[in-house]
Amino acid sequence: MQQPSSPVGPPPSPTLSASQLATLRELGEERTAEIGEVLYRVGDREYPFMAIVAGEVAILDAAGNEIVRHGPAGFLGELNLLSGQTVFVTAVVTEPLRYIAVDRGVLRSLLYEDGPLSDVVLSAFIARREALQRVQGLGLEIVGPHSSKATMRMLEFARSNRLPLTWRDTERADDPAAAALVVGLDETRLPLVRLPGGSELQGPSPGQVSRALGIGRELAPREEVDLLVVGAGPAGLGAAVYGASEGLETLVVDGTGLGGQAGASRRIENYLGFPAGISGSELTSRAVTQARKFNARLATPYRAVSLEPGNGRHVVRLEDDHEIAARAVLIATGAQYRRLPVDDLDQYEGISVFYAAGPPEAQLCGAERVAVVGGGNSAGQAAVWLARGGALVTLLHRRADLRETMSDYLVRELERYGVAVRDRSEIAALHGTDGQLEAVTLKGGERLRFSFLFLFLGALPCTEWLGDTVARDGDGFILTGTAADADNLLETTVPGVFAAGDVRSGSTKRCATAVGEGAWAVQLVHAHLAAR
Ligand SMILES: Cc1cc2nc3c(=O)[nH]c(=O)nc-3n(C[C@H](O)[C@H](O)[C@H](O)COP(=O)(O)OP(=O)(O)OC[C@H]3O[C@@H](n4cnc5c(N)ncnc54)[C@H](O)[C@@H]3O)c2cc1C
């Protein structure tokens, strides 16, 4: 039997109260099922929400290994019940079952209205998705070599969308069966992607996989909207919630997934209203649900490749020949991680060098020597998370004192979890074979043994796609307000084109400010449209 493992622990199995079951009974249908009956299986497109009145159900992976059991007052389902994604697991009755089946659309409306139920159900769905990401052999199987750019892009897409996945690197000697699967496939037909349920795609784009899994909507070749938001991080999602709830026809596109950098944060401790902290994936999952509730359209993966300012409508072109004509555009494309300036870095990326520390990486690194590079809070959070998962963590940073760049509470956490801190340490070279790191050499010449490296070196703005349409500062961040000679504080040098969040020159690089700017931008969009 395969079990999810530490550091987060198995997902909680919350139960519903008698009054919550009564509410569900009014809206759903009470059904029975016999032992051995399959309620849904891997690859299915749809299933209702199921609350158990009596009996028991086992959840199995594709190979039939048991992951967890749910009993009376428990409920079945995970995030795919809301997103419409293909099912990753199979549910089999293990004790005669009486359950309430509630249609997915009905559940969605109920979650909007019933706060306490929404808390129980959403938290469980999010925790279950995190746990599924840690179960090997579940979800997508991506088969392709590390040297294939398309394979690495597919992995990045799946990871940033928090999809459970297994990667079979066909260049690794220890998996000859994987190499056999792609014999005869040229670069254009890589990677081979096997979907839950058994179908296969050769050389698909992230969009094709996304659609095959039932995630995200397909856009028409040309769309016309009031407000186009480019980027679905906290700023974009903030704008989506306020734009859609205040009557603007709002479309949000993102080149990878929903949630942006915040989705990669293990624990956001400084977001107002969450005194115990909240994981980035929970915060963004909640924001996405909220945006959908107000009918904002969220479309991924659609990367913006150009902006053509117009009179009345601006046109943003997307990859794959789509174009959106919008009365106002909000650029919320944030920033991307800075890479380490060393040779052969790409040989290690995705295998032993990472830019985020999530459950799969924590599992990979248990009892291994790990270096986290960077002096900011994101590096501190990752170091603590990996150390809690059992890794032997060293934090390398280039200043004399970590307190210059990291919050005090995190410096204390590093001590508490036994993270070694090395000041004035910069990496000059990586050493290893087949993408597996063995050691690093520091600029001073010292060689240190590490099996994994996590890089948190700050970020570069995602603005190259804008060409010279919108004025930017020396580092590429977008100028707004007085710096752009614009009428209001978030407007760029192009009237009707706004910028919010990390992509904006001078912004505070924090979740709360990004959300606030996204919301604020909507007011400015209203004013702009009214003036026209
Ligand atoms: C590991 C980590 C931990 C963090 N911890 C904290 C914390 O504890 N507290 C805190 O306040 N802040 C934290 N931050 C910072 C916070 O996450 C950011 O300030 C915030 O996410 C910025 O939001 P944003 O919407 O402006 O941009 P982003 O979150 O960067 O989102 C931008 C989005 O735009 C998309 N995009 C980019 N280019 C294109 C394009 N051409 N077309 C379409 N889409 C595009 C990207 O895919 C991305 O989804 C952390 C960041 C990281 C990386």
Coordinates of C-alpha atoms and ligand atoms in Angstrom, one line a residue:
M1 CA 0.0 0.0 0.0
Q2 CA 1.4 3.4 -1.0
Q3 CA 0.9 6.2 1.4
P4 CA 1.5 9.9 1.1
S5 CA 4.5 10.7 3.3
S6 CA 5.8 13.6 5.4
P7 CA 6.5 16.5 5.8
V8 CA 2.9 17.6 5.6
G9 CA 1.5 14.3 6.8
P10 CA -1.6 12.5 5.5
P11 CA -4.5 14.8 4.5
P12 CA -7.0 15.4 7.3
S13 CA -10.3 13.5 6.8
P14 CA -12.8 16.1 8.1
T15 CA -16.4 15.2 8.7
L16 CA -19.6 17.1 8.1
S17 CA -22.0 18.0 10.9
A18 CA -25.5 16.7 11.1
S19 CA -26.9 20.0 10.0
Q20 CA -24.6 20.2 7.0
L21 CA -25.6 16.7 6.0
A22 CA -29.3 17.8 6.3
T23 CA -28.6 20.8 4.0
L24 CA -26.9 18.5 1.4
R25 CA -29.8 16.1 1.6
E26 CA -32.2 18.9 0.6
L27 CA -30.2 19.7 -2.5
G28 CA -29.0 16.3 -3.5
E29 CA -30.2 12.7 -3.9
E30 CA -29.8 9.9 -1.4
R31 CA -28.4 6.8 -3.0
T32 CA -27.0 3.4 -2.0
A33 CA -24.1 1.3 -3.3
E34 CA -22.9 -2.3 -2.7
I35 CA -19.4 -3.5 -1.7
G36 CA -17.1 -3.5 -4.7
E37 CA -19.1 -0.9 -6.6
V38 CA -17.0 1.7 -8.3
L39 CA -18.3 5.3 -7.7
Y40 CA -15.8 6.9 -10.1
R41 CA -12.6 5.8 -11.7
V42 CA -9.3 7.3 -12.9
G43 CA -9.8 9.2 -16.1
D44 CA -13.6 9.9 -15.6
R45 CA -14.7 13.3 -16.6
E46 CA -17.4 13.9 -14.0
Y47 CA -18.7 12.7 -10.7
P48 CA -21.0 14.4 -8.2
F49 CA -20.0 15.5 -4.7
M50 CA -20.7 12.5 -2.4
A51 CA -21.3 12.8 1.4
I52 CA -21.3 9.5 3.2
V53 CA -24.3 8.8 5.5
A54 CA -23.3 5.2 6.4
G55 CA -20.6 2.8 5.1
E56 CA -17.1 3.2 3.8
V57 CA -15.3 4.0 0.6
A58 CA -11.6 3.4 -0.3
I59 CA -9.7 5.7 -2.6
L60 CA -7.2 3.9 -4.9
D61 CA -4.5 5.0 -7.3
A62 CA -4.4 3.8 -11.0
A63 CA -2.5 0.7 -10.0
G64 CA -5.1 -0.2 -7.3
N65 CA -3.0 0.8 -4.3
E66 CA -5.1 2.2 -1.5
I67 CA -4.5 5.9 -0.6
V68 CA -7.1 6.6 2.1
R69 CA -10.6 5.5 3.3
H70 CA -13.6 7.7 4.1
G71 CA -16.4 6.7 6.5
P72 CA -19.7 8.1 7.9
A73 CA -20.0 11.9 7.7
G74 CA -16.9 12.0 5.5
F75 CA -17.1 13.1 1.8
L76 CA -15.4 12.3 -1.4
G77 CA -13.7 14.6 -3.9
E78 CA -10.8 16.9 -4.4
L79 CA -10.1 20.1 -6.4
N80 CA -11.1 18.5 -9.8
L81 CA -14.7 18.5 -8.6
L82 CA -14.6 22.3 -8.9
S83 CA -12.1 22.7 -11.8
G84 CA -13.6 20.0 -14.0
Q85 CA -10.3 18.2 -14.3
T86 CA -10.1 14.5 -15.1
V87 CA -10.3 12.3 -12.1
F88 CA -6.9 11.1 -10.8
V89 CA -8.1 8.3 -8.4
T90 CA -10.7 5.5 -8.2
A91 CA -13.4 5.3 -5.4
V92 CA -14.6 1.8 -4.5
V93 CA -17.2 0.9 -1.9
T94 CA -15.7 -1.2 1.0
E95 CA -18.8 -1.3 3.3
P96 CA -22.5 -1.1 2.2
L97 CA -22.9 2.6 1.4
R98 CA -25.6 5.2 1.9
Y99 CA -24.6 8.5 0.5
I100 CA -25.9 11.9 -0.7
A101 CA -25.0 12.8 -4.3
V102 CA -25.0 16.5 -5.0
D103 CA -24.5 17.8 -8.5
R104 CA -21.3 19.7 -9.0
G105 CA -23.0 22.9 -10.1
V106 CA -25.3 22.8 -7.1
L107 CA -22.4 22.3 -4.7
R108 CA -20.6 25.2 -6.3
S109 CA -23.5 27.6 -5.6
L110 CA -23.8 26.1 -2.0
L111 CA -20.2 26.8 -1.3
Y112 CA -20.7 30.5 -2.2
E113 CA -23.5 30.8 0.3
D114 CA -22.5 28.6 3.1
G115 CA -19.2 29.8 4.7
P116 CA -18.7 27.1 7.3
L117 CA -19.4 24.3 4.7
S118 CA -17.1 26.0 2.2
D119 CA -14.3 26.1 4.8
V120 CA -14.6 22.4 5.5
V121 CA -14.9 21.3 1.9
L122 CA -12.4 23.6 0.3
S123 CA -9.7 23.1 2.9
A124 CA -10.1 19.3 2.5
F125 CA -10.0 19.5 -1.3
I126 CA -6.8 21.6 -1.3
A127 CA -5.1 19.3 1.3
R128 CA -6.1 16.3 -0.7
R129 CA -4.5 17.8 -3.9
E130 CA -1.3 18.5 -2.0
A131 CA -1.3 14.9 -0.8
L132 CA -2.0 13.5 -4.2
Q133 CA 1.1 15.4 -5.5
R134 CA 3.2 13.3 -3.2
V135 CA 1.9 10.0 -4.4
Q136 CA 4.1 8.4 -7.0
G137 CA 2.5 6.9 -10.1
L138 CA -0.6 9.2 -10.0
G139 CA -1.9 11.7 -12.5
L140 CA 0.0 12.6 -15.7
E141 CA 2.9 10.5 -16.9
I142 CA 5.4 12.6 -18.8
V143 CA 7.9 10.6 -20.8
G144 CA 10.8 12.4 -22.4
P145 CA 14.4 13.3 -22.0
H146 CA 15.8 16.1 -19.9
S147 CA 17.5 17.5 -23.0
S148 CA 14.1 18.1 -24.7
K149 CA 13.0 21.7 -24.1
A150 CA 9.4 20.7 -24.8
T151 CA 9.6 18.0 -22.1
M152 CA 11.0 20.5 -19.5
R153 CA 8.3 23.0 -20.5
M154 CA 5.6 20.4 -20.0
L155 CA 7.0 19.6 -16.5
E156 CA 7.0 23.3 -15.6
F157 CA 3.4 23.6 -16.7
A158 CA 2.3 20.6 -14.8
R159 CA 4.2 21.6 -11.6
S160 CA 3.0 25.2 -11.7
N161 CA -0.6 23.9 -12.0
R162 CA 0.0 21.6 -9.1
L163 CA -1.0 18.5 -11.2
P164 CA 0.0 15.2 -9.7
L165 CA 2.6 13.8 -12.2
T166 CA 5.3 11.3 -12.7
W167 CA 8.3 12.2 -15.0
R168 CA 10.1 9.4 -16.7
D169 CA 13.4 10.8 -17.9
T170 CA 14.3 8.7 -21.0
E171 CA 18.0 9.7 -20.6
R172 CA 18.4 8.0 -17.3
A173 CA 20.0 4.6 -17.4
D174 CA 17.9 3.2 -14.5
D175 CA 14.6 3.4 -16.5
P176 CA 15.2 1.6 -19.9
A177 CA 11.5 0.9 -20.2
A178 CA 10.9 4.7 -20.5
A179 CA 13.4 5.0 -23.4
A180 CA 11.6 2.2 -25.2
L181 CA 8.3 4.1 -25.0
V182 CA 9.7 7.0 -27.1
V183 CA 11.7 5.0 -29.6
G184 CA 11.1 6.5 -33.1
L185 CA 9.6 9.7 -31.8
D186 CA 11.4 12.8 -33.0
E187 CA 11.7 16.0 -31.0
T188 CA 8.5 17.4 -32.4
R189 CA 6.6 14.4 -30.9
L190 CA 8.1 14.7 -27.5
P191 CA 7.2 14.4 -24.7
L192 CA 4.8 11.5 -24.7
V193 CA 2.1 12.4 -22.2
R194 CA -0.1 9.7 -20.8
L195 CA -3.3 11.0 -19.3
P196 CA -5.2 9.5 -16.3
G197 CA -7.4 6.9 -17.9
G198 CA -4.9 5.7 -20.5
S199 CA -5.0 8.0 -23.5
E200 CA -1.7 9.4 -24.9
L201 CA -0.6 12.6 -26.6
Q202 CA 2.6 12.9 -28.5
G203 CA 4.4 16.3 -28.4
P204 CA 1.3 18.2 -27.1
S205 CA 1.3 21.8 -26.2
P206 CA 0.5 22.7 -22.5
G207 CA -2.9 24.0 -23.9
Q208 CA -3.7 20.6 -25.5
V209 CA -2.9 18.8 -22.2
S210 CA -4.9 21.3 -20.3
R211 CA -7.9 20.9 -22.5
A212 CA -7.5 17.0 -22.5
L213 CA -7.6 17.1 -18.7
G214 CA -10.7 19.3 -18.8
I215 CA -9.0 22.3 -17.2
G216 CA -9.5 25.8 -18.4
R217 CA -11.7 27.1 -21.1
E218 CA -10.9 27.4 -24.8
L219 CA -10.9 30.9 -26.2
A220 CA -12.3 31.8 -29.5
P221 CA -9.7 33.0 -32.1
R222 CA -10.9 36.6 -31.4
E223 CA -12.6 37.8 -28.2
E224 CA -13.9 41.2 -27.2
V225 CA -14.1 42.2 -23.6
D226 CA -14.3 45.3 -21.3
L227 CA -11.2 44.4 -19.3
L228 CA -8.4 42.0 -20.2
V229 CA -6.1 41.1 -17.3
V230 CA -2.8 39.5 -18.4
G231 CA -1.4 37.4 -15.5
A232 CA -3.3 35.4 -12.9
G233 CA -1.2 36.0 -9.8
P234 CA -2.6 37.9 -6.8
A235 CA -2.8 41.2 -8.7
G236 CA -4.6 39.6 -11.7
L237 CA -6.9 37.6 -9.4
G238 CA -7.6 40.7 -7.3
A239 CA -8.6 42.5 -10.5
A240 CA -10.7 39.6 -11.6
V241 CA -12.8 39.5 -8.4
Y242 CA -13.4 43.3 -8.4
G243 CA -13.8 43.7 -12.1
A244 CA -16.3 40.9 -12.5
S245 CA -18.2 41.7 -9.3
E246 CA -18.5 45.3 -10.4
G247 CA -20.0 44.7 -13.8
L248 CA -17.1 44.6 -16.2
E249 CA -16.9 41.8 -18.6
T250 CA -13.5 40.5 -17.4
L251 CA -11.2 38.0 -19.0
V252 CA -8.0 36.8 -17.3
V253 CA -5.3 35.0 -19.3
D254 CA -2.2 33.4 -17.9
G255 CA 0.7 31.8 -19.7
T256 CA 1.2 28.9 -17.2
G257 CA -1.4 28.5 -14.4
L258 CA -3.5 30.3 -11.9
G259 CA -1.9 31.7 -8.8
G260 CA 1.4 33.3 -10.0
Q261 CA 4.4 33.3 -7.6
A262 CA 2.2 33.3 -4.6
G263 CA 1.0 29.8 -5.5
A264 CA 4.6 28.7 -5.0
S265 CA 4.8 30.1 -1.4
R266 CA 4.8 27.4 1.3
R267 CA 3.3 29.6 3.9
I268 CA 2.3 33.3 3.7
E269 CA 2.5 34.6 7.2
N270 CA 1.9 38.2 6.6
Y271 CA -1.4 38.2 4.7
L272 CA -4.1 40.1 6.6
G273 CA -6.8 38.0 8.1
F274 CA -4.8 34.7 8.4
P275 CA -3.0 34.9 11.8
A276 CA -1.9 31.3 11.5
G277 CA -0.6 31.9 8.0
I278 CA -2.0 30.3 4.8
S279 CA -0.3 28.3 2.1
G280 CA 0.1 30.0 -1.3
S281 CA -1.9 27.3 -3.0
E282 CA -4.8 27.6 -0.6
L283 CA -4.9 31.4 -0.9
T284 CA -4.8 31.3 -4.7
S285 CA -7.3 28.3 -4.9
R286 CA -9.7 30.4 -2.8
A287 CA -9.1 33.5 -4.9
V288 CA -9.8 31.5 -8.1
T289 CA -13.0 30.1 -6.7
Q290 CA -14.1 33.6 -5.7
A291 CA -13.3 35.0 -9.1
R292 CA -15.3 32.2 -10.8
K293 CA -18.2 32.9 -8.5
F294 CA -18.5 36.4 -9.9
N295 CA -18.2 35.0 -13.5
A296 CA -14.7 36.3 -14.3
R297 CA -13.4 34.1 -17.2
L298 CA -10.0 32.6 -16.4
A299 CA -8.2 31.1 -19.3
T300 CA -4.9 29.2 -19.2
P301 CA -2.4 28.5 -20.6
Y302 CA -2.5 31.5 -22.9
R303 CA 0.7 33.5 -23.1
A304 CA 0.5 37.1 -24.2
V305 CA 3.0 37.8 -27.0
S306 CA 2.2 41.4 -28.0
L307 CA 0.2 44.5 -27.2
E308 CA -1.1 46.8 -30.0
P309 CA -2.5 50.0 -28.5
G310 CA -5.6 51.2 -30.3
N311 CA -8.2 53.9 -30.1
G312 CA -11.1 52.5 -28.1
R313 CA -9.8 48.9 -28.0
H314 CA -6.3 47.6 -27.4
V315 CA -5.4 44.3 -29.0
V316 CA -3.4 41.7 -27.1
R317 CA -2.2 38.8 -29.2
L318 CA -1.7 35.4 -27.5
E319 CA 0.3 32.4 -28.4
D320 CA -1.5 30.0 -30.8
D321 CA -3.0 32.8 -32.9
H322 CA -5.6 34.1 -30.5
E323 CA -6.3 37.8 -30.1
I324 CA -8.3 39.8 -27.5
A325 CA -9.6 43.2 -28.2
A326 CA -10.2 45.0 -24.8
R327 CA -11.4 48.4 -23.9
A328 CA -8.9 48.4 -21.0
V329 CA -5.9 46.1 -20.3
L330 CA -4.3 45.4 -16.9
I331 CA -0.8 44.1 -17.1
A332 CA -0.2 41.9 -14.0
T333 CA 2.5 39.6 -15.4
G334 CA 4.7 39.8 -12.2
A335 CA 8.2 38.6 -12.3
Q336 CA 10.2 35.4 -12.8
Y337 CA 13.0 33.9 -10.9
R338 CA 16.6 35.0 -11.6
R339 CA 18.9 32.1 -12.6
L340 CA 22.4 31.4 -11.3
P341 CA 25.1 32.6 -13.7
V342 CA 27.0 29.3 -13.9
D343 CA 27.8 26.9 -16.7
D344 CA 25.5 23.9 -17.5
L345 CA 22.8 25.1 -15.1
D346 CA 20.1 23.8 -17.5
Q347 CA 21.5 20.3 -17.2
Y348 CA 20.5 20.2 -13.6
E349 CA 17.3 22.2 -13.7
G350 CA 14.2 20.1 -12.9
I351 CA 16.3 17.2 -11.7
S352 CA 18.4 18.5 -8.8
V353 CA 18.1 22.3 -9.1
F354 CA 14.7 23.9 -8.4
Y355 CA 13.0 27.3 -8.1
A356 CA 10.3 26.3 -5.7
A357 CA 10.0 23.9 -2.8
G358 CA 6.7 22.0 -2.9
P359 CA 5.6 18.6 -1.5
P360 CA 7.3 16.5 -4.3
E361 CA 10.6 18.3 -3.8
A362 CA 10.4 17.9 0.0
Q363 CA 9.9 14.2 -0.5
L364 CA 12.8 14.0 -2.9
C365 CA 15.1 15.7 -0.5
G366 CA 14.4 13.8 2.8
A367 CA 17.8 13.0 4.5
E368 CA 19.7 14.6 1.7
R369 CA 22.2 17.5 1.8
V370 CA 20.4 20.5 0.3
A371 CA 21.5 24.1 -0.3
V372 CA 19.0 26.9 -0.4
V373 CA 20.4 30.0 -2.1
G374 CA 19.2 33.5 -1.3
G375 CA 18.8 35.9 1.5
G376 CA 15.1 36.8 1.2
N377 CA 12.0 35.5 3.0
S378 CA 11.2 33.1 0.2
A379 CA 14.6 31.4 0.7
G380 CA 14.0 31.3 4.4
Q381 CA 10.6 29.8 4.0
A382 CA 11.9 27.1 1.6
A383 CA 14.8 26.3 3.9
V384 CA 12.5 25.8 6.9
W385 CA 10.0 23.7 4.9
L386 CA 12.7 21.4 3.5
A387 CA 14.4 21.0 7.0
R388 CA 11.0 20.1 8.4
G389 CA 10.8 17.4 5.8
G390 CA 14.0 15.8 7.0
A391 CA 16.6 17.4 4.7
L392 CA 20.0 18.6 5.9
V393 CA 19.7 22.2 4.8
T394 CA 22.4 24.9 4.4
L395 CA 21.3 28.4 3.5
L396 CA 23.9 30.2 1.3
H397 CA 23.6 34.0 0.9
R398 CA 26.1 36.7 -0.1
R399 CA 25.7 39.4 2.5
A400 CA 27.4 39.6 5.9
D401 CA 24.3 39.3 8.0
L402 CA 21.1 37.5 7.0
R403 CA 19.0 40.0 9.1
E404 CA 19.7 42.7 6.5
T405 CA 17.4 40.9 4.1
M406 CA 15.3 38.3 6.0
S407 CA 12.5 38.9 8.5
D408 CA 13.5 38.2 12.1
Y409 CA 10.8 35.6 12.7
L410 CA 12.3 33.5 9.8
V411 CA 15.8 33.8 11.0
R412 CA 14.6 32.4 14.4
E413 CA 12.8 29.5 12.5
L414 CA 16.0 28.7 10.7
E415 CA 17.7 28.2 14.1
R416 CA 14.8 26.2 15.4
Y417 CA 14.9 23.7 12.5
G418 CA 18.6 23.4 12.5
V419 CA 19.3 25.1 9.1
A420 CA 23.0 26.0 8.8
V421 CA 23.6 29.5 7.5
R422 CA 26.7 30.5 5.5
D423 CA 27.2 34.3 5.1
R424 CA 29.2 35.7 2.1
S425 CA 28.7 32.6 0.1
E426 CA 28.2 32.6 -3.7
I427 CA 28.2 29.6 -6.0
A428 CA 30.8 29.7 -8.9
A429 CA 30.3 26.1 -10.3
L430 CA 28.2 23.0 -10.1
H431 CA 29.5 19.4 -10.3
G432 CA 27.6 16.2 -11.0
T433 CA 26.6 13.7 -13.6
D434 CA 23.4 13.2 -15.6
G435 CA 21.8 16.3 -14.1
Q436 CA 22.3 14.9 -10.5
L437 CA 24.1 17.5 -8.4
E438 CA 27.0 16.2 -6.3
A439 CA 28.8 19.3 -5.1
V440 CA 29.2 23.1 -5.6
T441 CA 32.3 25.3 -5.6
L442 CA 32.0 28.7 -3.9
K443 CA 33.6 31.8 -5.3
G444 CA 36.3 31.6 -2.6
G445 CA 37.2 28.1 -4.0
E446 CA 35.7 26.0 -1.2
R447 CA 33.9 22.8 -2.4
L448 CA 30.7 21.7 -0.6
R449 CA 28.7 18.5 -1.1
F450 CA 25.0 19.0 -1.9
S451 CA 22.6 16.7 -3.8
F452 CA 19.9 19.4 -4.4
L453 CA 19.9 23.2 -4.9
F454 CA 17.0 25.6 -4.4
L455 CA 17.5 29.0 -5.9
F456 CA 15.7 32.1 -4.6
L457 CA 17.7 34.9 -6.2
G458 CA 15.0 37.6 -6.8
A459 CA 13.1 38.1 -9.9
L460 CA 13.1 39.8 -13.3
P461 CA 9.9 41.4 -14.6
C462 CA 7.9 39.5 -17.3
T463 CA 7.7 42.5 -19.7
E464 CA 9.7 41.5 -22.8
W465 CA 6.4 40.7 -24.6
L466 CA 5.5 44.4 -24.6
G467 CA 8.3 45.4 -26.9
D468 CA 8.5 49.2 -26.7
T469 CA 4.8 49.9 -26.5
V470 CA 4.8 50.7 -22.8
A471 CA 7.6 52.7 -21.0
R472 CA 9.7 50.8 -18.4
D473 CA 12.4 51.6 -15.9
G474 CA 16.1 50.5 -16.3
D475 CA 15.3 47.1 -14.8
G476 CA 12.3 46.5 -17.1
F477 CA 9.6 47.2 -14.6
I478 CA 6.6 49.2 -16.0
L479 CA 6.4 52.9 -15.2
T480 CA 3.0 54.2 -14.0
G481 CA 1.5 57.4 -12.7
T482 CA 3.6 60.5 -12.6
A483 CA 6.7 58.5 -13.8
A484 CA 4.7 57.6 -16.9
D485 CA 3.1 61.1 -17.2
A486 CA -0.2 59.4 -16.8
D487 CA -3.5 60.7 -15.4
N488 CA -3.6 58.3 -12.5
L489 CA -1.3 56.2 -10.4
L490 CA -1.6 52.8 -12.0
E491 CA -1.9 53.9 -15.6
T492 CA 1.0 53.4 -18.0
T493 CA 2.3 55.6 -20.8
V494 CA -0.6 54.1 -22.9
P495 CA -4.0 55.5 -21.8
G496 CA -6.3 52.6 -20.9
V497 CA -3.4 50.2 -20.2
F498 CA -2.7 49.8 -16.5
A499 CA -0.1 47.8 -14.5
A500 CA -0.4 46.3 -11.0
G501 CA 1.6 44.1 -8.7
D502 CA 5.2 43.0 -9.0
V503 CA 5.5 44.0 -12.6
R504 CA 5.0 47.7 -11.7
S505 CA 8.1 49.9 -11.1
G506 CA 8.3 50.9 -7.5
S507 CA 5.7 48.4 -6.2
T508 CA 6.1 46.6 -2.9
K509 CA 6.8 43.0 -3.9
R510 CA 4.1 41.5 -1.6
C511 CA 0.9 39.5 -2.0
A512 CA -1.3 42.0 -0.1
T513 CA -0.1 45.0 -2.2
A514 CA -0.5 43.0 -5.4
V515 CA -4.1 42.2 -4.5
G516 CA -4.8 45.7 -3.4
E517 CA -3.3 47.2 -6.6
G518 CA -5.4 44.7 -8.7
A519 CA -8.5 45.8 -7.0
W520 CA -7.6 49.5 -7.2
A521 CA -6.9 49.2 -10.9
V522 CA -10.5 48.2 -11.5
Q523 CA -11.7 51.6 -10.1
L524 CA -9.3 53.4 -12.4
V525 CA -10.5 51.3 -15.4
H526 CA -14.1 52.3 -14.6
A527 CA -13.1 56.0 -14.5
H528 CA -11.2 55.6 -17.8
L529 CA -14.2 53.9 -19.5
A530 CA -16.6 56.5 -18.1
A531 CA -14.4 59.4 -19.4
R532 CA -14.5 57.9 -22.9
Ligands
LIG1 C1 8.5 31.4 -2.9 C2 7.9 32.7 -2.7 C3 7.4 33.0 -1.5 C4 6.7 34.3 -1.2 N1 6.3 34.5 0.0 C5 5.6 35.7 0.2 C6 5.0 36.0 1.5 O1 5.2 35.2 2.5 N2 4.3 37.1 1.7 C7 4.2 38.0 0.7 O2 3.5 39.0 0.9 N3 4.7 37.8 -0.6 C8 5.4 36.6 -0.8 N4 6.0 36.4 -2.0 C9 5.8 37.5 -3.1 C10 4.5 37.4 -3.7 O3 4.2 36.1 -4.1 C11 4.4 38.3 -4.9 O4 4.7 39.6 -4.5 C12 3.1 38.3 -5.6 O5 2.8 36.9 -6.1 C13 3.1 39.2 -6.8 O6 1.8 39.1 -7.5 P1 1.6 39.5 -9.0 O7 0.2 39.1 -9.3 O8 2.0 40.9 -9.2 O9 2.6 38.6 -9.9 P2 2.9 37.1 -10.0 O10 2.5 36.4 -8.7 O11 4.3 37.0 -10.4 O12 2.0 36.5 -11.1 C14 2.2 36.9 -12.5 C15 1.5 35.9 -13.4 O13 1.6 36.4 -14.7 C16 1.8 35.3 -15.6 N5 2.5 35.8 -16.8 C17 3.8 36.2 -17.0 N6 4.0 36.6 -18.2 C18 2.9 36.4 -18.9 C19 2.5 36.5 -20.3 N7 3.3 37.0 -21.2 N8 1.3 36.2 -20.7 C20 0.4 35.6 -19.8 N9 0.7 35.5 -18.5 C21 1.9 35.8 -18.0 C22 2.7 34.3 -14.8 O14 2.5 33.0 -15.3 C23 2.1 34.5 -13.4 O15 1.1 33.6 -13.1 C24 6.6 35.2 -2.3 C25 7.1 34.9 -3.6 C26 7.7 33.6 -3.8 C27 8.3 33.3 -5.2

